[in-house]
């Protein structure tokens, strides 16, 4: 099975968001997760985006590592 190396830019593109470095930094500054909140339940994502994140987590997909990275950045 082929392993993919995804990064934040790829994830934002996959989520249908602007994937520029400036947008990603702004997004992280403007959006934060509560300590108990799962990223797949974040209200600032659309239903389709939340479903994608949840399915990736449930399937332990290639995207999980970068989703975990974004999750950590949203908790700082």
PDB file of C-alpha atoms in Angstrom:
ATOM      1  CA  UNK A   1       0.000   0.000   0.000  1.00  0.00           C
ATOM      2  CA  UNK A   2       1.307   3.413  -0.937  1.00  0.00           C
ATOM      3  CA  UNK A   3       1.813   5.918   1.900  1.00  0.00           C
ATOM      4  CA  UNK A   4       1.109   9.576   1.250  1.00  0.00           C
ATOM      5  CA  UNK A   5       2.860  12.449   2.974  1.00  0.00           C
ATOM      6  CA  UNK A   6       0.198  15.087   3.508  1.00  0.00           C
ATOM      7  CA  UNK A   7       0.840  18.517   4.995  1.00  0.00           C
ATOM      8  CA  UNK A   8      -1.376  21.363   6.228  1.00  0.00           C
ATOM      9  CA  UNK A   9      -1.534  22.906   2.775  1.00  0.00           C
ATOM     10  CA  UNK A  10      -2.823  19.617   1.323  1.00  0.00           C
ATOM     11  CA  UNK A  11      -5.365  19.249   4.148  1.00  0.00           C
ATOM     12  CA  UNK A  12      -6.748  22.752   3.684  1.00  0.00           C
ATOM     13  CA  UNK A  13      -7.050  22.125  -0.038  1.00  0.00           C
ATOM     14  CA  UNK A  14      -8.814  18.801   0.622  1.00  0.00           C
ATOM     15  CA  UNK A  15     -11.230  20.625   2.939  1.00  0.00           C
ATOM     16  CA  UNK A  16     -11.991  23.138   0.182  1.00  0.00           C
ATOM     17  CA  UNK A  17     -10.222  25.970   1.982  1.00  0.00           C
ATOM     18  CA  UNK A  18      -7.585  28.401   0.794  1.00  0.00           C
ATOM     19  CA  UNK A  19      -4.263  26.587   1.263  1.00  0.00           C
ATOM     20  CA  UNK A  20      -1.906  29.565   1.296  1.00  0.00           C
ATOM     21  CA  UNK A  21       0.438  29.887   4.262  1.00  0.00           C
ATOM     22  CA  UNK A  22      -1.119  33.242   5.143  1.00  0.00           C
ATOM     23  CA  UNK A  23      -4.646  31.827   5.223  1.00  0.00           C
ATOM     24  CA  UNK A  24      -3.602  28.794   7.275  1.00  0.00           C
ATOM     25  CA  UNK A  25      -1.879  31.004   9.870  1.00  0.00           C
ATOM     26  CA  UNK A  26      -4.902  33.312  10.020  1.00  0.00           C
ATOM     27  CA  UNK A  27      -7.279  30.353  10.336  1.00  0.00           C
ATOM     28  CA  UNK A  28      -5.291  28.938  13.253  1.00  0.00           C
ATOM     29  CA  UNK A  29      -5.240  32.310  15.023  1.00  0.00           C
ATOM     30  CA  UNK A  30      -8.977  32.869  14.514  1.00  0.00           C
ATOM     31  CA  UNK A  31     -10.172  29.368  15.443  1.00  0.00           C
ATOM     32  CA  UNK A  32      -9.496  27.495  18.645  1.00  0.00           C
ATOM     33  CA  UNK A  33     -10.770  24.211  20.051  1.00  0.00           C
ATOM     34  CA  UNK A  34     -11.942  23.759  23.610  1.00  0.00           C
ATOM     35  CA  UNK A  35      -9.866  21.281  25.583  1.00  0.00           C
ATOM     36  CA  UNK A  36     -12.571  18.583  25.474  1.00  0.00           C
ATOM     37  CA  UNK A  37     -13.683  19.252  21.882  1.00  0.00           C
ATOM     38  CA  UNK A  38     -12.962  16.802  19.074  1.00  0.00           C
ATOM     39  CA  UNK A  39     -11.757  18.484  15.892  1.00  0.00           C
ATOM     40  CA  UNK A  40     -14.425  16.535  13.969  1.00  0.00           C
ATOM     41  CA  UNK A  41     -17.064  18.455  15.957  1.00  0.00           C
ATOM     42  CA  UNK A  42     -15.575  21.938  15.502  1.00  0.00           C
ATOM     43  CA  UNK A  43     -18.360  24.409  14.649  1.00  0.00           C
ATOM     44  CA  UNK A  44     -16.124  26.398  12.300  1.00  0.00           C
ATOM     45  CA  UNK A  45     -16.001  23.487   9.832  1.00  0.00           C
ATOM     46  CA  UNK A  46     -18.922  22.712   7.546  1.00  0.00           C
ATOM     47  CA  UNK A  47     -20.837  19.450   7.907  1.00  0.00           C
ATOM     48  CA  UNK A  48     -18.979  18.006   4.906  1.00  0.00           C
ATOM     49  CA  UNK A  49     -15.597  19.013   6.338  1.00  0.00           C
ATOM     50  CA  UNK A  50     -16.472  17.514   9.741  1.00  0.00           C
ATOM     51  CA  UNK A  51     -17.599  14.275   8.064  1.00  0.00           C
ATOM     52  CA  UNK A  52     -14.301  14.042   6.151  1.00  0.00           C
ATOM     53  CA  UNK A  53     -12.276  14.565   9.338  1.00  0.00           C
ATOM     54  CA  UNK A  54     -14.377  12.062  11.298  1.00  0.00           C
ATOM     55  CA  UNK A  55     -14.157   9.397   8.581  1.00  0.00           C
ATOM     56  CA  UNK A  56     -10.387   9.837   8.350  1.00  0.00           C
ATOM     57  CA  UNK A  57     -10.064   9.405  12.107  1.00  0.00           C
ATOM     58  CA  UNK A  58     -12.317   6.337  12.152  1.00  0.00           C
ATOM     59  CA  UNK A  59     -10.455   4.698   9.285  1.00  0.00           C
ATOM     60  CA  UNK A  60      -6.991   5.727  10.502  1.00  0.00           C
ATOM     61  CA  UNK A  61      -6.492   7.194   7.032  1.00  0.00           C
ATOM     62  CA  UNK A  62      -3.340   8.765   5.614  1.00  0.00           C
ATOM     63  CA  UNK A  63      -4.749  12.146   6.613  1.00  0.00           C
ATOM     64  CA  UNK A  64      -4.745  11.362  10.369  1.00  0.00           C
ATOM     65  CA  UNK A  65      -1.247  12.645  11.061  1.00  0.00           C
ATOM     66  CA  UNK A  66      -1.879  16.069   9.534  1.00  0.00           C
ATOM     67  CA  UNK A  67      -5.361  16.245  11.112  1.00  0.00           C
ATOM     68  CA  UNK A  68      -3.680  15.609  14.484  1.00  0.00           C
ATOM     69  CA  UNK A  69      -1.178  18.349  13.675  1.00  0.00           C
ATOM     70  CA  UNK A  70      -3.977  20.829  12.942  1.00  0.00           C
ATOM     71  CA  UNK A  71      -5.797  19.715  16.096  1.00  0.00           C
ATOM     72  CA  UNK A  72      -2.700  20.513  18.183  1.00  0.00           C
ATOM     73  CA  UNK A  73      -2.247  23.906  16.515  1.00  0.00           C
ATOM     74  CA  UNK A  74      -5.875  24.798  17.268  1.00  0.00           C
ATOM     75  CA  UNK A  75      -5.311  24.167  20.986  1.00  0.00           C
ATOM     76  CA  UNK A  76      -2.419  26.591  21.567  1.00  0.00           C
TER      77      UNK A  76
END
